[in-house]
Amino acid sequence: MLLDILNSSLFMQWKQVYATADIVMDYLRVGDRELYDHLCAISQINSEVNAKDFVVEILQKERQAARELLSNPTESSNLDSQQLLSDPRNYIRKWTGEGFVGVLDTPSILFIWDQLFLQDWSSTVLQDFTLVLMLLLRERFLLCDDHMAMRLVFLHEPCKLLLADVQKAWLLLHQNVPYIDISRCNRVKSVFLDDNDDVSLADL
Protein backbone atom coordinates (compact mmCIF):
# COMPACT_ATOMS: atom_id res chain seq x y z
CA MET A 1 0.00 0.00 0.00
CA LEU A 2 2.79 2.42 0.90
CA LEU A 3 4.57 1.66 -2.36
CA ASP A 4 1.32 2.30 -4.26
CA ILE A 5 0.92 5.71 -2.59
CA LEU A 6 4.55 6.49 -3.35
CA ASN A 7 4.18 5.53 -6.99
CA SER A 8 0.86 7.29 -7.62
CA SER A 9 1.47 10.52 -5.71
CA LEU A 10 5.16 11.29 -5.52
CA PHE A 11 7.29 9.11 -7.69
CA MET A 12 8.69 10.25 -11.03
CA GLN A 13 7.31 9.05 -14.33
CA TRP A 14 8.76 6.02 -16.09
CA LYS A 15 10.51 8.11 -18.73
CA GLN A 16 12.36 9.83 -15.87
CA VAL A 17 13.23 6.46 -14.34
CA TYR A 18 14.69 5.45 -17.70
CA ALA A 19 16.62 8.69 -17.93
CA THR A 20 18.02 8.13 -14.43
CA ALA A 21 19.43 4.75 -15.44
CA ASP A 22 21.05 6.29 -18.52
CA ILE A 23 22.58 9.10 -16.48
CA VAL A 24 23.99 6.73 -13.86
CA MET A 25 25.57 4.54 -16.53
CA ASP A 26 26.99 7.67 -18.13
CA TYR A 27 28.55 8.65 -14.79
CA LEU A 28 30.19 5.22 -14.66
CA ARG A 29 31.36 5.49 -18.24
CA VAL A 30 33.22 8.69 -17.35
CA GLY A 31 34.23 8.02 -13.74
CA ASP A 32 34.82 4.25 -13.68
CA ARG A 33 35.37 3.00 -17.21
CA GLU A 34 36.55 -0.41 -16.01
CA LEU A 35 33.25 -1.13 -14.28
CA TYR A 36 31.21 0.33 -17.13
CA ASP A 37 32.95 -1.72 -19.81
CA HIS A 38 32.76 -4.87 -17.69
CA LEU A 39 28.99 -4.53 -17.15
CA CYS A 40 28.39 -3.90 -20.84
CA ALA A 41 30.46 -6.94 -21.79
CA ILE A 42 29.11 -9.52 -19.36
CA SER A 43 25.50 -8.47 -19.83
CA GLN A 44 25.57 -10.07 -23.29
CA ILE A 45 27.17 -13.35 -22.15
CA ASN A 46 24.73 -16.19 -21.44
CA SER A 47 21.96 -13.62 -21.42
CA GLU A 48 19.07 -16.03 -21.20
CA VAL A 49 16.48 -13.36 -20.52
CA ASN A 50 12.87 -14.45 -20.84
CA ALA A 51 11.13 -11.96 -23.10
CA LYS A 52 7.86 -12.74 -21.30
CA ASP A 53 9.28 -10.99 -18.23
CA PHE A 54 9.27 -7.69 -20.10
CA VAL A 55 7.04 -5.94 -22.56
CA VAL A 56 9.54 -5.09 -25.25
CA GLU A 57 7.31 -2.53 -26.92
CA ILE A 58 6.98 -0.57 -23.67
CA LEU A 59 10.72 -0.73 -23.08
CA GLN A 60 11.34 0.67 -26.55
CA LYS A 61 8.77 3.43 -26.11
CA GLU A 62 10.00 4.54 -22.71
CA ARG A 63 13.63 4.35 -23.82
CA GLN A 64 12.82 6.75 -26.63
CA ALA A 65 11.03 9.09 -24.23
CA ALA A 66 14.01 8.99 -21.88
CA ARG A 67 16.42 9.86 -24.66
CA GLU A 68 14.33 12.93 -25.39
CA LEU A 69 14.94 14.12 -21.82
CA LEU A 70 18.72 13.86 -22.19
CA SER A 71 20.86 16.37 -24.00
CA ASN A 72 23.66 13.84 -24.62
CA PRO A 73 22.13 10.33 -24.60
CA THR A 74 24.65 7.50 -24.59
CA GLU A 75 22.43 4.48 -25.07
CA SER A 76 22.39 3.19 -28.61
CA SER A 77 19.13 3.76 -30.47
CA ASN A 78 19.40 0.61 -32.60
CA LEU A 79 19.47 -2.15 -29.99
CA ASP A 80 17.62 -5.34 -30.88
CA SER A 81 15.15 -6.90 -28.44
CA GLN A 82 17.64 -9.29 -26.85
CA GLN A 83 20.19 -6.55 -26.28
CA LEU A 84 17.51 -4.32 -24.81
CA LEU A 85 16.32 -7.01 -22.40
CA SER A 86 19.84 -7.91 -21.21
CA ASP A 87 20.98 -4.30 -20.73
CA PRO A 88 22.20 -3.68 -17.15
CA ARG A 89 20.17 -0.47 -17.19
CA ASN A 90 17.04 -2.60 -16.78
CA TYR A 91 18.15 -3.66 -13.32
CA ILE A 92 18.90 -0.07 -12.35
CA ARG A 93 15.40 0.82 -13.55
CA LYS A 94 14.00 -1.96 -11.38
CA TRP A 95 15.80 -0.48 -8.37
CA THR A 96 14.58 3.05 -8.93
CA GLY A 97 11.20 2.18 -10.40
CA GLU A 98 10.29 0.29 -7.24
CA GLY A 99 11.81 2.82 -4.85
CA PHE A 100 14.46 0.24 -3.85
CA VAL A 101 11.76 -1.82 -2.14
CA GLY A 102 12.69 -5.51 -2.14
CA VAL A 103 16.28 -4.66 -3.00
CA LEU A 104 17.65 -2.81 0.04
CA ASP A 105 16.99 -3.49 3.69
CA THR A 106 14.40 -1.35 5.48
CA PRO A 107 16.79 1.10 7.23
CA SER A 108 18.53 1.91 3.95
CA ILE A 109 15.22 2.34 2.12
CA LEU A 110 13.90 4.71 4.77
CA PHE A 111 17.11 6.73 4.75
CA ILE A 112 16.95 7.18 0.96
CA TRP A 113 13.26 8.00 1.08
CA ASP A 114 13.91 10.58 3.81
CA GLN A 115 16.48 12.33 1.64
CA LEU A 116 14.15 12.25 -1.36
CA PHE A 117 11.26 13.71 0.63
CA LEU A 118 13.48 16.40 2.16
CA GLN A 119 14.64 17.45 -1.30
CA ASP A 120 11.24 17.35 -2.99
CA TRP A 121 11.85 14.02 -4.69
CA SER A 122 14.77 15.41 -6.68
CA SER A 123 15.92 13.22 -9.56
CA THR A 124 19.50 14.19 -8.67
CA VAL A 125 19.14 12.56 -5.25
CA LEU A 126 17.85 9.37 -6.86
CA GLN A 127 20.73 9.37 -9.33
CA ASP A 128 23.29 9.91 -6.55
CA PHE A 129 22.02 7.05 -4.40
CA THR A 130 21.81 4.72 -7.39
CA LEU A 131 25.37 5.56 -8.32
CA VAL A 132 26.47 4.99 -4.73
CA LEU A 133 24.93 1.50 -4.73
CA MET A 134 26.65 0.65 -8.00
CA LEU A 135 30.00 1.76 -6.59
CA LEU A 136 29.52 -0.12 -3.31
CA LEU A 137 28.84 -3.28 -5.34
CA ARG A 138 31.79 -2.66 -7.65
CA GLU A 139 33.91 -5.60 -6.44
CA ARG A 140 30.93 -7.96 -6.72
CA PHE A 141 30.25 -6.87 -10.29
CA LEU A 142 33.87 -7.29 -11.32
CA LEU A 143 33.74 -10.90 -10.12
CA CYS A 144 30.88 -11.65 -12.51
CA ASP A 145 31.62 -13.36 -15.80
CA ASP A 146 28.16 -13.50 -17.40
CA HIS A 147 24.64 -12.08 -17.30
CA MET A 148 23.28 -14.49 -14.70
CA ALA A 149 26.03 -13.65 -12.22
CA MET A 150 25.43 -9.94 -12.83
CA ARG A 151 21.72 -10.47 -12.24
CA LEU A 152 22.43 -12.08 -8.87
CA VAL A 153 24.44 -9.06 -7.78
CA PHE A 154 21.78 -6.59 -8.88
CA LEU A 155 18.96 -8.44 -7.16
CA HIS A 156 20.54 -10.02 -4.07
CA GLU A 157 23.62 -8.08 -2.99
CA PRO A 158 22.21 -4.59 -2.24
CA CYS A 159 20.25 -5.83 0.79
CA LYS A 160 23.54 -6.92 2.39
CA LEU A 161 24.96 -3.40 2.38
CA LEU A 162 25.29 -1.64 5.72
CA LEU A 163 23.37 1.60 6.18
CA ALA A 164 26.47 3.27 7.63
CA ASP A 165 28.41 2.36 4.48
CA VAL A 166 25.66 3.77 2.24
CA GLN A 167 25.62 7.00 4.24
CA LYS A 168 29.40 7.36 4.17
CA ALA A 169 29.60 6.68 0.44
CA TRP A 170 26.83 9.22 -0.23
CA LEU A 171 28.70 11.91 1.71
CA LEU A 172 31.96 11.11 -0.10
CA LEU A 173 30.21 11.38 -3.46
CA HIS A 174 29.23 14.95 -2.63
CA GLN A 175 32.83 15.67 -1.69
CA ASN A 176 33.95 14.64 -5.20
CA VAL A 177 35.98 11.72 -3.87
CA PRO A 178 37.18 9.39 -6.68
CA TYR A 179 34.76 6.57 -7.43
CA ILE A 180 37.33 3.90 -6.66
CA ASP A 181 37.70 5.25 -3.11
CA ILE A 182 33.93 5.39 -2.64
CA SER A 183 33.69 1.73 -3.63
CA ARG A 184 35.95 0.81 -0.72
CA CYS A 185 33.30 1.97 1.78
CA ASN A 186 31.60 -1.43 1.51
CA ARG A 187 32.82 -3.37 4.54
CA VAL A 188 30.67 -6.44 3.91
CA LYS A 189 32.53 -9.41 2.50
CA SER A 190 29.74 -11.68 1.35
CA VAL A 191 30.12 -15.11 -0.20
CA PHE A 192 29.60 -14.92 -3.94
CA LEU A 193 27.32 -17.56 -5.45
CA ASP A 194 28.53 -19.68 -8.35
CA ASP A 195 27.17 -22.55 -10.35
CA ASN A 196 28.33 -25.11 -7.75
CA ASP A 197 26.22 -23.65 -4.94
CA ASP A 198 23.16 -25.46 -3.69
CA VAL A 199 20.95 -22.44 -4.39
CA SER A 200 19.28 -22.72 -7.77
CA LEU A 201 19.66 -19.65 -9.95
CA ALA A 202 16.13 -20.21 -11.19
CA ASP A 203 14.82 -19.83 -7.64
CA LEU A 204 16.48 -16.47 -7.09
PDB file of C-alpha atoms in Angstrom, residues 24-194:
ATOM      1  CA  VAL A  24      23.993   6.730 -13.861  1.00  0.00           C
ATOM      2  CA  MET A  25      25.570   4.542 -16.529  1.00  0.00           C
ATOM      3  CA  ASP A  26      26.995   7.668 -18.131  1.00  0.00           C
ATOM      4  CA  TYR A  27      28.550   8.649 -14.789  1.00  0.00           C
ATOM      5  CA  LEU A  28      30.187   5.220 -14.655  1.00  0.00           C
ATOM      6  CA  ARG A  29      31.363   5.493 -18.238  1.00  0.00           C
ATOM      7  CA  VAL A  30      33.218   8.690 -17.346  1.00  0.00           C
ATOM      8  CA  GLY A  31      34.232   8.018 -13.743  1.00  0.00           C
ATOM      9  CA  ASP A  32      34.825   4.248 -13.675  1.00  0.00           C
ATOM     10  CA  ARG A  33      35.370   3.005 -17.207  1.00  0.00           C
ATOM     11  CA  GLU A  34      36.546  -0.407 -16.006  1.00  0.00           C
ATOM     12  CA  LEU A  35      33.246  -1.129 -14.277  1.00  0.00           C
ATOM     13  CA  TYR A  36      31.207   0.331 -17.128  1.00  0.00           C
ATOM     14  CA  ASP A  37      32.950  -1.722 -19.811  1.00  0.00           C
ATOM     15  CA  HIS A  38      32.760  -4.869 -17.686  1.00  0.00           C
ATOM     16  CA  LEU A  39      28.989  -4.528 -17.151  1.00  0.00           C
ATOM     17  CA  CYS A  40      28.386  -3.897 -20.840  1.00  0.00           C
ATOM     18  CA  ALA A  41      30.463  -6.936 -21.793  1.00  0.00           C
ATOM     19  CA  ILE A  42      29.114  -9.521 -19.355  1.00  0.00           C
ATOM     20  CA  SER A  43      25.496  -8.466 -19.829  1.00  0.00           C
ATOM     21  CA  GLN A  44      25.574 -10.066 -23.285  1.00  0.00           C
ATOM     22  CA  ILE A  45      27.175 -13.347 -22.153  1.00  0.00           C
ATOM     23  CA  ASN A  46      24.725 -16.190 -21.443  1.00  0.00           C
ATOM     24  CA  SER A  47      21.959 -13.615 -21.417  1.00  0.00           C
ATOM     25  CA  GLU A  48      19.068 -16.027 -21.197  1.00  0.00           C
ATOM     26  CA  VAL A  49      16.483 -13.356 -20.521  1.00  0.00           C
ATOM     27  CA  ASN A  50      12.874 -14.451 -20.840  1.00  0.00           C
ATOM     28  CA  ALA A  51      11.127 -11.955 -23.096  1.00  0.00           C
ATOM     29  CA  LYS A  52       7.861 -12.740 -21.295  1.00  0.00           C
ATOM     30  CA  ASP A  53       9.277 -10.993 -18.229  1.00  0.00           C
ATOM     31  CA  PHE A  54       9.273  -7.691 -20.099  1.00  0.00           C
ATOM     32  CA  VAL A  55       7.039  -5.935 -22.557  1.00  0.00           C
ATOM     33  CA  VAL A  56       9.542  -5.089 -25.255  1.00  0.00           C
ATOM     34  CA  GLU A  57       7.308  -2.529 -26.922  1.00  0.00           C
ATOM     35  CA  ILE A  58       6.983  -0.567 -23.675  1.00  0.00           C
ATOM     36  CA  LEU A  59      10.719  -0.734 -23.084  1.00  0.00           C
ATOM     37  CA  GLN A  60      11.342   0.667 -26.545  1.00  0.00           C
ATOM     38  CA  LYS A  61       8.774   3.431 -26.108  1.00  0.00           C
ATOM     39  CA  GLU A  62      10.001   4.542 -22.707  1.00  0.00           C
ATOM     40  CA  ARG A  63      13.631   4.347 -23.821  1.00  0.00           C
ATOM     41  CA  GLN A  64      12.818   6.748 -26.633  1.00  0.00           C
ATOM     42  CA  ALA A  65      11.030   9.093 -24.229  1.00  0.00           C
ATOM     43  CA  ALA A  66      14.010   8.990 -21.878  1.00  0.00           C
ATOM     44  CA  ARG A  67      16.425   9.858 -24.662  1.00  0.00           C
ATOM     45  CA  GLU A  68      14.331  12.934 -25.394  1.00  0.00           C
ATOM     46  CA  LEU A  69      14.940  14.120 -21.822  1.00  0.00           C
ATOM     47  CA  LEU A  70      18.718  13.859 -22.193  1.00  0.00           C
ATOM     48  CA  SER A  71      20.858  16.373 -23.996  1.00  0.00           C
ATOM     49  CA  ASN A  72      23.663  13.835 -24.623  1.00  0.00           C
ATOM     50  CA  PRO A  73      22.125  10.331 -24.603  1.00  0.00           C
ATOM     51  CA  THR A  74      24.654   7.504 -24.587  1.00  0.00           C
ATOM     52  CA  GLU A  75      22.428   4.480 -25.069  1.00  0.00           C
ATOM     53  CA  SER A  76      22.387   3.189 -28.612  1.00  0.00           C
ATOM     54  CA  SER A  77      19.134   3.763 -30.468  1.00  0.00           C
ATOM     55  CA  ASN A  78      19.404   0.607 -32.597  1.00  0.00           C
ATOM     56  CA  LEU A  79      19.472  -2.147 -29.987  1.00  0.00           C
ATOM     57  CA  ASP A  80      17.619  -5.342 -30.882  1.00  0.00           C
ATOM     58  CA  SER A  81      15.147  -6.901 -28.440  1.00  0.00           C
ATOM     59  CA  GLN A  82      17.638  -9.294 -26.848  1.00  0.00           C
ATOM     60  CA  GLN A  83      20.193  -6.548 -26.278  1.00  0.00           C
ATOM     61  CA  LEU A  84      17.509  -4.324 -24.813  1.00  0.00           C
ATOM     62  CA  LEU A  85      16.321  -7.007 -22.396  1.00  0.00           C
ATOM     63  CA  SER A  86      19.838  -7.910 -21.210  1.00  0.00           C
ATOM     64  CA  ASP A  87      20.980  -4.304 -20.728  1.00  0.00           C
ATOM     65  CA  PRO A  88      22.204  -3.678 -17.148  1.00  0.00           C
ATOM     66  CA  ARG A  89      20.172  -0.471 -17.189  1.00  0.00           C
ATOM     67  CA  ASN A  90      17.042  -2.597 -16.783  1.00  0.00           C
ATOM     68  CA  TYR A  91      18.151  -3.665 -13.319  1.00  0.00           C
ATOM     69  CA  ILE A  92      18.900  -0.071 -12.353  1.00  0.00           C
ATOM     70  CA  ARG A  93      15.403   0.820 -13.550  1.00  0.00           C
ATOM     71  CA  LYS A  94      14.003  -1.962 -11.384  1.00  0.00           C
ATOM     72  CA  TRP A  95      15.802  -0.483  -8.369  1.00  0.00           C
ATOM     73  CA  THR A  96      14.582   3.048  -8.926  1.00  0.00           C
ATOM     74  CA  GLY A  97      11.197   2.181 -10.403  1.00  0.00           C
ATOM     75  CA  GLU A  98      10.287   0.287  -7.237  1.00  0.00           C
ATOM     76  CA  GLY A  99      11.805   2.816  -4.849  1.00  0.00           C
ATOM     77  CA  PHE A 100      14.461   0.245  -3.854  1.00  0.00           C
ATOM     78  CA  VAL A 101      11.764  -1.825  -2.141  1.00  0.00           C
ATOM     79  CA  GLY A 102      12.687  -5.511  -2.137  1.00  0.00           C
ATOM     80  CA  VAL A 103      16.279  -4.663  -2.999  1.00  0.00           C
ATOM     81  CA  LEU A 104      17.649  -2.807   0.037  1.00  0.00           C
ATOM     82  CA  ASP A 105      16.987  -3.495   3.693  1.00  0.00           C
ATOM     83  CA  THR A 106      14.398  -1.354   5.483  1.00  0.00           C
ATOM     84  CA  PRO A 107      16.794   1.097   7.232  1.00  0.00           C
ATOM     85  CA  SER A 108      18.530   1.914   3.950  1.00  0.00           C
ATOM     86  CA  ILE A 109      15.217   2.342   2.124  1.00  0.00           C
ATOM     87  CA  LEU A 110      13.903   4.710   4.774  1.00  0.00           C
ATOM     88  CA  PHE A 111      17.114   6.727   4.751  1.00  0.00           C
ATOM     89  CA  ILE A 112      16.953   7.177   0.964  1.00  0.00           C
ATOM     90  CA  TRP A 113      13.256   8.005   1.084  1.00  0.00           C
ATOM     91  CA  ASP A 114      13.907  10.584   3.813  1.00  0.00           C
ATOM     92  CA  GLN A 115      16.483  12.326   1.638  1.00  0.00           C
ATOM     93  CA  LEU A 116      14.152  12.245  -1.356  1.00  0.00           C
ATOM     94  CA  PHE A 117      11.260  13.708   0.626  1.00  0.00           C
ATOM     95  CA  LEU A 118      13.476  16.403   2.163  1.00  0.00           C
ATOM     96  CA  GLN A 119      14.640  17.448  -1.303  1.00  0.00           C
ATOM     97  CA  ASP A 120      11.237  17.350  -2.993  1.00  0.00           C
ATOM     98  CA  TRP A 121      11.852  14.020  -4.689  1.00  0.00           C
ATOM     99  CA  SER A 122      14.774  15.405  -6.676  1.00  0.00           C
ATOM    100  CA  SER A 123      15.922  13.220  -9.556  1.00  0.00           C
ATOM    101  CA  THR A 124      19.502  14.187  -8.672  1.00  0.00           C
ATOM    102  CA  VAL A 125      19.140  12.557  -5.251  1.00  0.00           C
ATOM    103  CA  LEU A 126      17.850   9.374  -6.857  1.00  0.00           C
ATOM    104  CA  GLN A 127      20.733   9.373  -9.331  1.00  0.00           C
ATOM    105  CA  ASP A 128      23.286   9.906  -6.553  1.00  0.00           C
ATOM    106  CA  PHE A 129      22.022   7.051  -4.402  1.00  0.00           C
ATOM    107  CA  THR A 130      21.810   4.719  -7.387  1.00  0.00           C
ATOM    108  CA  LEU A 131      25.368   5.563  -8.320  1.00  0.00           C
ATOM    109  CA  VAL A 132      26.466   4.992  -4.726  1.00  0.00           C
ATOM    110  CA  LEU A 133      24.927   1.503  -4.732  1.00  0.00           C
ATOM    111  CA  MET A 134      26.649   0.651  -8.000  1.00  0.00           C
ATOM    112  CA  LEU A 135      29.998   1.756  -6.589  1.00  0.00           C
ATOM    113  CA  LEU A 136      29.524  -0.123  -3.315  1.00  0.00           C
ATOM    114  CA  LEU A 137      28.843  -3.275  -5.340  1.00  0.00           C
ATOM    115  CA  ARG A 138      31.792  -2.663  -7.654  1.00  0.00           C
ATOM    116  CA  GLU A 139      33.910  -5.601  -6.441  1.00  0.00           C
ATOM    117  CA  ARG A 140      30.931  -7.959  -6.724  1.00  0.00           C
ATOM    118  CA  PHE A 141      30.251  -6.865 -10.289  1.00  0.00           C
ATOM    119  CA  LEU A 142      33.874  -7.290 -11.316  1.00  0.00           C
ATOM    120  CA  LEU A 143      33.744 -10.899 -10.120  1.00  0.00           C
ATOM    121  CA  CYS A 144      30.884 -11.649 -12.510  1.00  0.00           C
ATOM    122  CA  ASP A 145      31.620 -13.359 -15.801  1.00  0.00           C
ATOM    123  CA  ASP A 146      28.157 -13.501 -17.395  1.00  0.00           C
ATOM    124  CA  HIS A 147      24.644 -12.078 -17.297  1.00  0.00           C
ATOM    125  CA  MET A 148      23.278 -14.492 -14.702  1.00  0.00           C
ATOM    126  CA  ALA A 149      26.033 -13.649 -12.223  1.00  0.00           C
ATOM    127  CA  MET A 150      25.433  -9.938 -12.826  1.00  0.00           C
ATOM    128  CA  ARG A 151      21.722 -10.475 -12.242  1.00  0.00           C
ATOM    129  CA  LEU A 152      22.426 -12.081  -8.874  1.00  0.00           C
ATOM    130  CA  VAL A 153      24.439  -9.058  -7.779  1.00  0.00           C
ATOM    131  CA  PHE A 154      21.782  -6.586  -8.875  1.00  0.00           C
ATOM    132  CA  LEU A 155      18.961  -8.442  -7.161  1.00  0.00           C
ATOM    133  CA  HIS A 156      20.544 -10.016  -4.067  1.00  0.00           C
ATOM    134  CA  GLU A 157      23.622  -8.081  -2.994  1.00  0.00           C
ATOM    135  CA  PRO A 158      22.209  -4.591  -2.243  1.00  0.00           C
ATOM    136  CA  CYS A 159      20.250  -5.829   0.789  1.00  0.00           C
ATOM    137  CA  LYS A 160      23.535  -6.916   2.388  1.00  0.00           C
ATOM    138  CA  LEU A 161      24.958  -3.395   2.378  1.00  0.00           C
ATOM    139  CA  LEU A 162      25.291  -1.643   5.724  1.00  0.00           C
ATOM    140  CA  LEU A 163      23.372   1.602   6.182  1.00  0.00           C
ATOM    141  CA  ALA A 164      26.466   3.270   7.629  1.00  0.00           C
ATOM    142  CA  ASP A 165      28.405   2.362   4.478  1.00  0.00           C
ATOM    143  CA  VAL A 166      25.665   3.775   2.244  1.00  0.00           C
ATOM    144  CA  GLN A 167      25.617   6.999   4.242  1.00  0.00           C
ATOM    145  CA  LYS A 168      29.399   7.359   4.174  1.00  0.00           C
ATOM    146  CA  ALA A 169      29.598   6.678   0.436  1.00  0.00           C
ATOM    147  CA  TRP A 170      26.835   9.221  -0.230  1.00  0.00           C
ATOM    148  CA  LEU A 171      28.704  11.909   1.708  1.00  0.00           C
ATOM    149  CA  LEU A 172      31.960  11.109  -0.098  1.00  0.00           C
ATOM    150  CA  LEU A 173      30.207  11.376  -3.461  1.00  0.00           C
ATOM    151  CA  HIS A 174      29.229  14.951  -2.628  1.00  0.00           C
ATOM    152  CA  GLN A 175      32.834  15.670  -1.686  1.00  0.00           C
ATOM    153  CA  ASN A 176      33.947  14.643  -5.196  1.00  0.00           C
ATOM    154  CA  VAL A 177      35.984  11.724  -3.871  1.00  0.00           C
ATOM    155  CA  PRO A 178      37.175   9.390  -6.680  1.00  0.00           C
ATOM    156  CA  TYR A 179      34.761   6.572  -7.425  1.00  0.00           C
ATOM    157  CA  ILE A 180      37.334   3.900  -6.658  1.00  0.00           C
ATOM    158  CA  ASP A 181      37.696   5.250  -3.109  1.00  0.00           C
ATOM    159  CA  ILE A 182      33.928   5.389  -2.637  1.00  0.00           C
ATOM    160  CA  SER A 183      33.688   1.734  -3.634  1.00  0.00           C
ATOM    161  CA  ARG A 184      35.948   0.809  -0.722  1.00  0.00           C
ATOM    162  CA  CYS A 185      33.298   1.965   1.779  1.00  0.00           C
ATOM    163  CA  ASN A 186      31.600  -1.429   1.509  1.00  0.00           C
ATOM    164  CA  ARG A 187      32.817  -3.370   4.539  1.00  0.00           C
ATOM    165  CA  VAL A 188      30.666  -6.442   3.906  1.00  0.00           C
ATOM    166  CA  LYS A 189      32.528  -9.405   2.497  1.00  0.00           C
ATOM    167  CA  SER A 190      29.738 -11.680   1.349  1.00  0.00           C
ATOM    168  CA  VAL A 191      30.123 -15.109  -0.196  1.00  0.00           C
ATOM    169  CA  PHE A 192      29.601 -14.919  -3.945  1.00  0.00           C
ATOM    170  CA  LEU A 193      27.324 -17.557  -5.453  1.00  0.00           C
ATOM    171  CA  ASP A 194      28.534 -19.676  -8.346  1.00  0.00           C
TER     172      ASP A 194
END
